[in-house]
Amino acid sequence: MGHEAPILHDFLGLDFLDFNLSNVLMMLIASTIVFLIVFIASRNLQMKPKGGQNFIEFLVDFIRNIIGSTMDWKTGGRFLALGMTLLLYIAVSNLLGLPFAISVDHQLWWKSPTADPTITLTLAVMVVALSHYYGIKMKGLGEYTKEFFRPLPFLFPLKIIEEFANTLTLGLRLYGNIFAGEILLGLLAGLAVNGYADGIGSGIIGTIAAIPTMMAWQGFSIFVGLIQAFIFTMLTMVYLAHKVSQEH
């Protein structure tokens, strides 16, 4: 709380090109962790799975069930890799900021990347754009365009609004849950240490009060982070099914 983001301004001399270095760093770390998880768990595949292979096979079955609940497998099987990538990447990103935060010179470097609306809205835009791409690819441009005028042509403006609403709700739901969790953790951390400015006694009382509360909230935040990764992945498959399924 109260920290600024480390911004690289005017990259390559372009005054419109700025980078949030914290976001870049945390996205790179999240991507690396996901790669290592999958690489280590799948590098020694066996007919009788154990350990990491069990975990990967559980994820595959889990994503298959998500896809199966939204569309038929012949249509949705192509989205298996996308679903696994989203689920793992968002889950890891949601949890990165829970153990600790690192700030240098009042600039916050270590946090959950999904605690930034830029990241979550970018993911949402990518998902919605991908749904349009596959809709056109699998139905053809003409048939896909007609879907915006069904069942009644005058609903076309509402369907356009729906596309923007889906993008905003998909991204902001994820951001709001993760950001709120980190804010509360910051408040609890402040409760644990700020009391010492008023004396040792009040500081110790604040620390004792904050420890169990913070542990409980950490556990709840882990649950929320995993649930939000599931919700984002599920909604992605729902949006894709809505665009590619022939019955719609």
PDB file of C-alpha atoms in Angstrom:
ATOM      1  CA  MET A   1       0.000   0.000   0.000  1.00  0.00           C
ATOM      2  CA  GLY A   2       1.242   3.470  -0.829  1.00  0.00           C
ATOM      3  CA  HIS A   3       3.876   2.077  -3.181  1.00  0.00           C
ATOM      4  CA  GLU A   4       4.438   3.194  -6.734  1.00  0.00           C
ATOM      5  CA  ALA A   5       5.011   0.950  -9.701  1.00  0.00           C
ATOM      6  CA  PRO A   6       8.502   0.988 -11.264  1.00  0.00           C
ATOM      7  CA  ILE A   7       7.825   2.438 -14.716  1.00  0.00           C
ATOM      8  CA  LEU A   8      10.278   2.527 -17.609  1.00  0.00           C
ATOM      9  CA  HIS A   9       9.287   5.654 -19.518  1.00  0.00           C
ATOM     10  CA  ASP A  10       9.857   6.469 -23.200  1.00  0.00           C
ATOM     11  CA  PHE A  11      11.229   3.054 -24.156  1.00  0.00           C
ATOM     12  CA  LEU A  12      13.421   3.311 -27.292  1.00  0.00           C
ATOM     13  CA  GLY A  13      12.791   7.052 -27.228  1.00  0.00           C
ATOM     14  CA  LEU A  14       9.066   6.650 -27.893  1.00  0.00           C
ATOM     15  CA  ASP A  15       7.079   8.865 -25.510  1.00  0.00           C
ATOM     16  CA  PHE A  16       3.976   6.644 -25.769  1.00  0.00           C
ATOM     17  CA  LEU A  17       5.787   3.399 -24.905  1.00  0.00           C
ATOM     18  CA  ASP A  18       6.039   2.828 -21.140  1.00  0.00           C
ATOM     19  CA  PHE A  19       6.607  -0.448 -19.318  1.00  0.00           C
ATOM     20  CA  ASN A  20       5.658  -1.454 -15.796  1.00  0.00           C
ATOM     21  CA  LEU A  21       8.835  -3.307 -14.851  1.00  0.00           C
ATOM     22  CA  SER A  22       7.158  -5.025 -11.918  1.00  0.00           C
ATOM     23  CA  ASN A  23       4.519  -6.519 -14.215  1.00  0.00           C
ATOM     24  CA  VAL A  24       7.175  -7.637 -16.679  1.00  0.00           C
ATOM     25  CA  LEU A  25       9.214  -9.257 -13.909  1.00  0.00           C
ATOM     26  CA  MET A  26       6.283 -11.032 -12.271  1.00  0.00           C
ATOM     27  CA  MET A  27       4.869 -12.290 -15.583  1.00  0.00           C
ATOM     28  CA  LEU A  28       8.293 -13.696 -16.423  1.00  0.00           C
ATOM     29  CA  ILE A  29       8.519 -15.383 -13.011  1.00  0.00           C
ATOM     30  CA  ALA A  30       4.990 -16.823 -13.316  1.00  0.00           C
ATOM     31  CA  SER A  31       5.729 -18.142 -16.812  1.00  0.00           C
ATOM     32  CA  THR A  32       8.988 -19.705 -15.627  1.00  0.00           C
ATOM     33  CA  ILE A  33       7.295 -21.413 -12.680  1.00  0.00           C
ATOM     34  CA  VAL A  34       4.561 -22.841 -14.907  1.00  0.00           C
ATOM     35  CA  PHE A  35       7.148 -24.109 -17.393  1.00  0.00           C
ATOM     36  CA  LEU A  36       9.190 -25.752 -14.631  1.00  0.00           C
ATOM     37  CA  ILE A  37       6.106 -27.381 -13.082  1.00  0.00           C
ATOM     38  CA  VAL A  38       5.046 -28.945 -16.375  1.00  0.00           C
ATOM     39  CA  PHE A  39       8.593 -29.846 -17.453  1.00  0.00           C
ATOM     40  CA  ILE A  40       9.548 -31.529 -14.189  1.00  0.00           C
ATOM     41  CA  ALA A  41       6.205 -33.314 -13.832  1.00  0.00           C
ATOM     42  CA  SER A  42       6.194 -34.694 -17.376  1.00  0.00           C
ATOM     43  CA  ARG A  43       9.850 -35.411 -18.165  1.00  0.00           C
ATOM     44  CA  ASN A  44       9.667 -39.063 -17.050  1.00  0.00           C
ATOM     45  CA  LEU A  45       6.313 -40.395 -18.223  1.00  0.00           C
ATOM     46  CA  GLN A  46       5.367 -43.923 -17.199  1.00  0.00           C
ATOM     47  CA  MET A  47       2.506 -46.324 -17.856  1.00  0.00           C
ATOM     48  CA  LYS A  48       1.793 -46.362 -14.125  1.00  0.00           C
ATOM     49  CA  PRO A  49       1.831 -42.661 -13.243  1.00  0.00           C
ATOM     50  CA  LYS A  50       3.092 -41.377  -9.932  1.00  0.00           C
ATOM     51  CA  GLY A  51       4.085 -38.082  -8.376  1.00  0.00           C
ATOM     52  CA  GLY A  52       4.173 -35.205 -10.831  1.00  0.00           C
ATOM     53  CA  GLN A  53       2.699 -37.247 -13.656  1.00  0.00           C
ATOM     54  CA  ASN A  54      -0.371 -37.874 -11.520  1.00  0.00           C
ATOM     55  CA  PHE A  55      -0.719 -34.123 -11.062  1.00  0.00           C
ATOM     56  CA  ILE A  56      -0.503 -33.420 -14.798  1.00  0.00           C
ATOM     57  CA  GLU A  57      -2.964 -36.185 -15.630  1.00  0.00           C
ATOM     58  CA  PHE A  58      -5.334 -34.817 -12.992  1.00  0.00           C
ATOM     59  CA  LEU A  59      -5.117 -31.387 -14.628  1.00  0.00           C
ATOM     60  CA  VAL A  60      -5.766 -32.887 -18.065  1.00  0.00           C
ATOM     61  CA  ASP A  61      -8.867 -34.700 -16.797  1.00  0.00           C
ATOM     62  CA  PHE A  62      -9.984 -31.568 -14.949  1.00  0.00           C
ATOM     63  CA  ILE A  63      -9.753 -29.414 -18.088  1.00  0.00           C
ATOM     64  CA  ARG A  64     -11.420 -32.138 -20.156  1.00  0.00           C
ATOM     65  CA  ASN A  65     -14.359 -32.054 -17.753  1.00  0.00           C
ATOM     66  CA  ILE A  66     -14.573 -28.261 -17.993  1.00  0.00           C
ATOM     67  CA  ILE A  67     -14.594 -28.443 -21.786  1.00  0.00           C
ATOM     68  CA  GLY A  68     -17.062 -31.325 -21.755  1.00  0.00           C
ATOM     69  CA  SER A  69     -19.482 -29.295 -19.657  1.00  0.00           C
ATOM     70  CA  THR A  70     -19.559 -26.480 -22.219  1.00  0.00           C
ATOM     71  CA  MET A  71     -19.221 -28.150 -25.647  1.00  0.00           C
ATOM     72  CA  ASP A  72     -18.712 -31.514 -27.299  1.00  0.00           C
ATOM     73  CA  TRP A  73     -15.178 -32.924 -27.261  1.00  0.00           C
ATOM     74  CA  LYS A  74     -14.870 -32.995 -31.063  1.00  0.00           C
ATOM     75  CA  THR A  75     -15.246 -29.223 -31.072  1.00  0.00           C
ATOM     76  CA  GLY A  76     -13.584 -28.417 -27.756  1.00  0.00           C
ATOM     77  CA  GLY A  77     -10.657 -30.834 -27.754  1.00  0.00           C
ATOM     78  CA  ARG A  78      -8.495 -28.287 -29.535  1.00  0.00           C
ATOM     79  CA  PHE A  79      -8.776 -25.996 -26.486  1.00  0.00           C
ATOM     80  CA  LEU A  80      -7.241 -28.450 -24.010  1.00  0.00           C
ATOM     81  CA  ALA A  81      -3.765 -26.856 -24.117  1.00  0.00           C
ATOM     82  CA  LEU A  82      -5.289 -23.383 -23.808  1.00  0.00           C
ATOM     83  CA  GLY A  83      -7.290 -24.402 -20.753  1.00  0.00           C
ATOM     84  CA  MET A  84      -4.292 -25.978 -19.018  1.00  0.00           C
ATOM     85  CA  THR A  85      -2.132 -22.939 -19.756  1.00  0.00           C
ATOM     86  CA  LEU A  86      -4.717 -20.493 -18.426  1.00  0.00           C
ATOM     87  CA  LEU A  87      -5.451 -22.526 -15.305  1.00  0.00           C
ATOM     88  CA  LEU A  88      -1.796 -22.989 -14.336  1.00  0.00           C
ATOM     89  CA  TYR A  89      -0.647 -19.495 -15.277  1.00  0.00           C
ATOM     90  CA  ILE A  90      -3.463 -17.665 -13.507  1.00  0.00           C
ATOM     91  CA  ALA A  91      -3.267 -19.895 -10.417  1.00  0.00           C
ATOM     92  CA  VAL A  92       0.484 -19.307 -10.073  1.00  0.00           C
ATOM     93  CA  SER A  93       0.081 -15.582 -10.753  1.00  0.00           C
ATOM     94  CA  ASN A  94      -2.649 -15.289  -8.126  1.00  0.00           C
ATOM     95  CA  LEU A  95      -0.474 -16.908  -5.453  1.00  0.00           C
ATOM     96  CA  LEU A  96       2.834 -15.126  -6.074  1.00  0.00           C
ATOM     97  CA  GLY A  97       1.957 -12.094  -3.965  1.00  0.00           C
ATOM     98  CA  LEU A  98       0.663 -14.038  -0.948  1.00  0.00           C
ATOM     99  CA  PRO A  99       3.886 -15.039   0.875  1.00  0.00           C
ATOM    100  CA  PHE A 100       5.456 -11.567   0.809  1.00  0.00           C
ATOM    101  CA  ALA A 101       5.848  -8.311  -1.094  1.00  0.00           C
ATOM    102  CA  ILE A 102       9.139  -6.655  -1.997  1.00  0.00           C
ATOM    103  CA  SER A 103       9.477  -2.896  -2.378  1.00  0.00           C
ATOM    104  CA  VAL A 104      12.620  -0.903  -3.129  1.00  0.00           C
ATOM    105  CA  ASP A 105      12.662   2.880  -2.665  1.00  0.00           C
ATOM    106  CA  HIS A 106       8.851   2.898  -2.306  1.00  0.00           C
ATOM    107  CA  GLN A 107       8.477   0.993  -5.568  1.00  0.00           C
ATOM    108  CA  LEU A 108       6.645  -2.327  -5.397  1.00  0.00           C
ATOM    109  CA  TRP A 109       8.518  -5.009  -7.338  1.00  0.00           C
ATOM    110  CA  TRP A 110       7.132  -8.328  -6.040  1.00  0.00           C
ATOM    111  CA  LYS A 111       3.375  -8.813  -6.141  1.00  0.00           C
ATOM    112  CA  SER A 112       0.776 -10.942  -7.867  1.00  0.00           C
ATOM    113  CA  PRO A 113       0.712  -9.863 -11.516  1.00  0.00           C
ATOM    114  CA  THR A 114      -3.055 -10.448 -11.541  1.00  0.00           C
ATOM    115  CA  ALA A 115      -3.393  -7.730  -8.886  1.00  0.00           C
ATOM    116  CA  ASP A 116      -2.947  -5.253 -11.762  1.00  0.00           C
ATOM    117  CA  PRO A 117      -5.970  -4.539 -14.000  1.00  0.00           C
ATOM    118  CA  THR A 118      -3.697  -4.112 -17.011  1.00  0.00           C
ATOM    119  CA  ILE A 119      -2.724  -7.779 -16.808  1.00  0.00           C
ATOM    120  CA  THR A 120      -6.190  -9.193 -16.152  1.00  0.00           C
ATOM    121  CA  LEU A 121      -7.895  -7.066 -18.806  1.00  0.00           C
ATOM    122  CA  THR A 122      -5.197  -8.038 -21.312  1.00  0.00           C
ATOM    123  CA  LEU A 123      -5.901 -11.703 -20.583  1.00  0.00           C
ATOM    124  CA  ALA A 124      -9.625 -11.043 -20.992  1.00  0.00           C
ATOM    125  CA  VAL A 125      -9.134  -9.245 -24.312  1.00  0.00           C
ATOM    126  CA  MET A 126      -6.986 -12.129 -25.558  1.00  0.00           C
ATOM    127  CA  VAL A 127      -9.663 -14.666 -24.598  1.00  0.00           C
ATOM    128  CA  VAL A 128     -12.516 -12.724 -26.213  1.00  0.00           C
ATOM    129  CA  ALA A 129     -10.447 -12.055 -29.360  1.00  0.00           C
ATOM    130  CA  LEU A 130      -9.593 -15.752 -29.528  1.00  0.00           C
ATOM    131  CA  SER A 131     -13.275 -16.660 -29.292  1.00  0.00           C
ATOM    132  CA  HIS A 132     -14.015 -14.429 -32.293  1.00  0.00           C
ATOM    133  CA  TYR A 133     -11.098 -15.887 -34.222  1.00  0.00           C
ATOM    134  CA  TYR A 134     -12.232 -19.470 -33.723  1.00  0.00           C
ATOM    135  CA  GLY A 135     -15.838 -18.518 -34.388  1.00  0.00           C
ATOM    136  CA  ILE A 136     -14.891 -17.126 -37.803  1.00  0.00           C
ATOM    137  CA  LYS A 137     -12.461 -19.979 -38.508  1.00  0.00           C
ATOM    138  CA  MET A 138     -14.940 -22.744 -37.727  1.00  0.00           C
ATOM    139  CA  LYS A 139     -18.165 -21.187 -39.047  1.00  0.00           C
ATOM    140  CA  GLY A 140     -16.963 -18.883 -41.774  1.00  0.00           C
ATOM    141  CA  LEU A 141     -17.213 -15.105 -41.727  1.00  0.00           C
ATOM    142  CA  GLY A 142     -20.701 -14.959 -43.226  1.00  0.00           C
ATOM    143  CA  GLU A 143     -22.311 -17.473 -40.887  1.00  0.00           C
ATOM    144  CA  TYR A 144     -20.485 -16.048 -37.890  1.00  0.00           C
ATOM    145  CA  THR A 145     -21.677 -12.517 -38.666  1.00  0.00           C
ATOM    146  CA  LYS A 146     -25.279 -13.723 -38.865  1.00  0.00           C
ATOM    147  CA  GLU A 147     -25.070 -14.898 -35.244  1.00  0.00           C
ATOM    148  CA  PHE A 148     -25.070 -11.251 -34.121  1.00  0.00           C
ATOM    149  CA  PHE A 149     -28.507 -10.752 -35.705  1.00  0.00           C
ATOM    150  CA  ARG A 150     -30.152 -13.864 -34.260  1.00  0.00           C
ATOM    151  CA  PRO A 151     -32.798 -14.496 -33.080  1.00  0.00           C
ATOM    152  CA  LEU A 152     -33.919 -10.913 -33.833  1.00  0.00           C
ATOM    153  CA  PRO A 153     -31.955  -8.309 -35.829  1.00  0.00           C
ATOM    154  CA  PHE A 154     -32.725  -5.428 -33.451  1.00  0.00           C
ATOM    155  CA  LEU A 155     -30.723  -7.221 -30.724  1.00  0.00           C
ATOM    156  CA  PHE A 156     -27.488  -6.497 -32.613  1.00  0.00           C
ATOM    157  CA  PRO A 157     -26.546  -3.430 -30.473  1.00  0.00           C
ATOM    158  CA  LEU A 158     -27.106  -5.440 -27.296  1.00  0.00           C
ATOM    159  CA  LYS A 159     -24.832  -8.207 -28.556  1.00  0.00           C
ATOM    160  CA  ILE A 160     -22.077  -5.679 -29.238  1.00  0.00           C
ATOM    161  CA  ILE A 161     -22.478  -4.314 -25.714  1.00  0.00           C
ATOM    162  CA  GLU A 162     -22.374  -7.883 -24.424  1.00  0.00           C
ATOM    163  CA  GLU A 163     -18.926  -8.415 -25.964  1.00  0.00           C
ATOM    164  CA  PHE A 164     -17.523  -5.392 -24.131  1.00  0.00           C
ATOM    165  CA  ALA A 165     -19.287  -6.385 -20.914  1.00  0.00           C
ATOM    166  CA  ASN A 166     -17.868  -9.919 -21.094  1.00  0.00           C
ATOM    167  CA  THR A 167     -14.367  -8.526 -21.505  1.00  0.00           C
ATOM    168  CA  LEU A 168     -14.683  -6.131 -18.574  1.00  0.00           C
ATOM    169  CA  THR A 169     -16.304  -8.592 -16.185  1.00  0.00           C
ATOM    170  CA  LEU A 170     -13.847 -11.376 -17.035  1.00  0.00           C
ATOM    171  CA  GLY A 171     -10.832  -9.158 -16.360  1.00  0.00           C
ATOM    172  CA  LEU A 172     -12.109  -7.041 -13.487  1.00  0.00           C
ATOM    173  CA  ARG A 173     -13.504  -9.986 -11.512  1.00  0.00           C
ATOM    174  CA  LEU A 174     -10.061 -11.572 -11.390  1.00  0.00           C
ATOM    175  CA  TYR A 175      -8.325  -8.286 -10.623  1.00  0.00           C
ATOM    176  CA  GLY A 176     -10.741  -7.261  -7.873  1.00  0.00           C
ATOM    177  CA  ASN A 177     -10.481 -10.508  -5.948  1.00  0.00           C
ATOM    178  CA  ILE A 178      -6.680 -10.717  -6.044  1.00  0.00           C
ATOM    179  CA  PHE A 179      -6.056  -7.014  -5.417  1.00  0.00           C
ATOM    180  CA  ALA A 180      -8.466  -6.916  -2.464  1.00  0.00           C
ATOM    181  CA  GLY A 181      -6.729  -9.926  -0.923  1.00  0.00           C
ATOM    182  CA  GLU A 182      -3.312  -8.293  -1.163  1.00  0.00           C
ATOM    183  CA  ILE A 183      -4.609  -5.027   0.281  1.00  0.00           C
ATOM    184  CA  LEU A 184      -5.978  -6.830   3.336  1.00  0.00           C
ATOM    185  CA  LEU A 185      -2.714  -8.728   3.772  1.00  0.00           C
ATOM    186  CA  GLY A 186      -0.907  -5.401   3.689  1.00  0.00           C
ATOM    187  CA  LEU A 187      -3.216  -4.033   6.378  1.00  0.00           C
ATOM    188  CA  LEU A 188      -2.628  -7.083   8.568  1.00  0.00           C
ATOM    189  CA  ALA A 189       1.120  -6.801   8.086  1.00  0.00           C
ATOM    190  CA  GLY A 190       0.886  -3.161   9.146  1.00  0.00           C
ATOM    191  CA  LEU A 191      -1.051  -4.194  12.239  1.00  0.00           C
ATOM    192  CA  ALA A 192       1.755  -6.597  13.111  1.00  0.00           C
ATOM    193  CA  VAL A 193       4.566  -4.013  12.972  1.00  0.00           C
ATOM    194  CA  ASN A 194       3.166  -0.495  13.282  1.00  0.00           C
ATOM    195  CA  GLY A 195       2.259  -0.801  16.940  1.00  0.00           C
ATOM    196  CA  TYR A 196       5.921  -0.738  18.009  1.00  0.00           C
ATOM    197  CA  ALA A 197       6.027   2.988  17.269  1.00  0.00           C
ATOM    198  CA  ASP A 198       3.774   3.466  20.321  1.00  0.00           C
ATOM    199  CA  GLY A 199       5.720   1.113  22.563  1.00  0.00           C
ATOM    200  CA  ILE A 200       6.833  -2.487  22.942  1.00  0.00           C
ATOM    201  CA  GLY A 201       3.623  -3.536  24.673  1.00  0.00           C
ATOM    202  CA  SER A 202       1.266  -2.287  21.998  1.00  0.00           C
ATOM    203  CA  GLY A 203       3.574  -3.678  19.324  1.00  0.00           C
ATOM    204  CA  ILE A 204       3.546  -7.160  20.841  1.00  0.00           C
ATOM    205  CA  ILE A 205      -0.233  -7.082  21.203  1.00  0.00           C
ATOM    206  CA  GLY A 206      -0.605  -6.033  17.567  1.00  0.00           C
ATOM    207  CA  THR A 207       1.746  -8.793  16.405  1.00  0.00           C
ATOM    208  CA  ILE A 208      -0.043 -11.465  18.441  1.00  0.00           C
ATOM    209  CA  ALA A 209      -3.406 -10.316  17.106  1.00  0.00           C
ATOM    210  CA  ALA A 210      -2.187 -10.156  13.514  1.00  0.00           C
ATOM    211  CA  ILE A 211      -0.477 -13.573  13.268  1.00  0.00           C
ATOM    212  CA  PRO A 212      -3.534 -15.877  13.458  1.00  0.00           C
ATOM    213  CA  THR A 213      -5.620 -13.469  11.392  1.00  0.00           C
ATOM    214  CA  MET A 214      -2.976 -13.312   8.701  1.00  0.00           C
ATOM    215  CA  MET A 215      -2.569 -17.104   8.645  1.00  0.00           C
ATOM    216  CA  ALA A 216      -6.324 -17.534   8.246  1.00  0.00           C
ATOM    217  CA  TRP A 217      -6.468 -14.955   5.486  1.00  0.00           C
ATOM    218  CA  GLN A 218      -3.471 -16.536   3.733  1.00  0.00           C
ATOM    219  CA  GLY A 219      -5.326 -19.841   3.643  1.00  0.00           C
ATOM    220  CA  PHE A 220      -8.488 -18.179   2.392  1.00  0.00           C
ATOM    221  CA  SER A 221      -6.508 -16.247  -0.243  1.00  0.00           C
ATOM    222  CA  ILE A 222      -5.001 -19.467  -1.560  1.00  0.00           C
ATOM    223  CA  PHE A 223      -8.517 -20.853  -1.933  1.00  0.00           C
ATOM    224  CA  VAL A 224      -9.719 -17.661  -3.651  1.00  0.00           C
ATOM    225  CA  GLY A 225      -6.707 -17.619  -5.981  1.00  0.00           C
ATOM    226  CA  LEU A 226      -7.338 -21.187  -7.126  1.00  0.00           C
ATOM    227  CA  ILE A 227     -11.083 -20.629  -7.467  1.00  0.00           C
ATOM    228  CA  GLN A 228     -10.531 -17.496  -9.555  1.00  0.00           C
ATOM    229  CA  ALA A 229      -8.191 -19.414 -11.862  1.00  0.00           C
ATOM    230  CA  PHE A 230     -10.910 -22.045 -12.275  1.00  0.00           C
ATOM    231  CA  ILE A 231     -13.621 -19.424 -12.903  1.00  0.00           C
ATOM    232  CA  PHE A 232     -11.515 -17.618 -15.515  1.00  0.00           C
ATOM    233  CA  THR A 233     -10.802 -20.903 -17.319  1.00  0.00           C
ATOM    234  CA  MET A 234     -14.425 -22.018 -17.129  1.00  0.00           C
ATOM    235  CA  LEU A 235     -15.709 -18.707 -18.514  1.00  0.00           C
ATOM    236  CA  THR A 236     -13.129 -18.877 -21.292  1.00  0.00           C
ATOM    237  CA  MET A 237     -14.538 -22.226 -22.376  1.00  0.00           C
ATOM    238  CA  VAL A 238     -18.097 -20.880 -22.095  1.00  0.00           C
ATOM    239  CA  TYR A 239     -17.248 -17.935 -24.358  1.00  0.00           C
ATOM    240  CA  LEU A 240     -15.499 -20.209 -26.845  1.00  0.00           C
ATOM    241  CA  ALA A 241     -18.437 -22.645 -26.841  1.00  0.00           C
ATOM    242  CA  HIS A 242     -20.831 -19.771 -27.447  1.00  0.00           C
ATOM    243  CA  LYS A 243     -18.864 -18.783 -30.565  1.00  0.00           C
ATOM    244  CA  VAL A 244     -17.964 -22.144 -32.083  1.00  0.00           C
ATOM    245  CA  SER A 245     -20.874 -24.458 -31.256  1.00  0.00           C
ATOM    246  CA  GLN A 246     -23.235 -24.936 -34.167  1.00  0.00           C
ATOM    247  CA  GLU A 247     -26.378 -24.956 -32.064  1.00  0.00           C
ATOM    248  CA  HIS A 248     -25.942 -21.300 -31.061  1.00  0.00           C
TER     249      HIS A 248
END
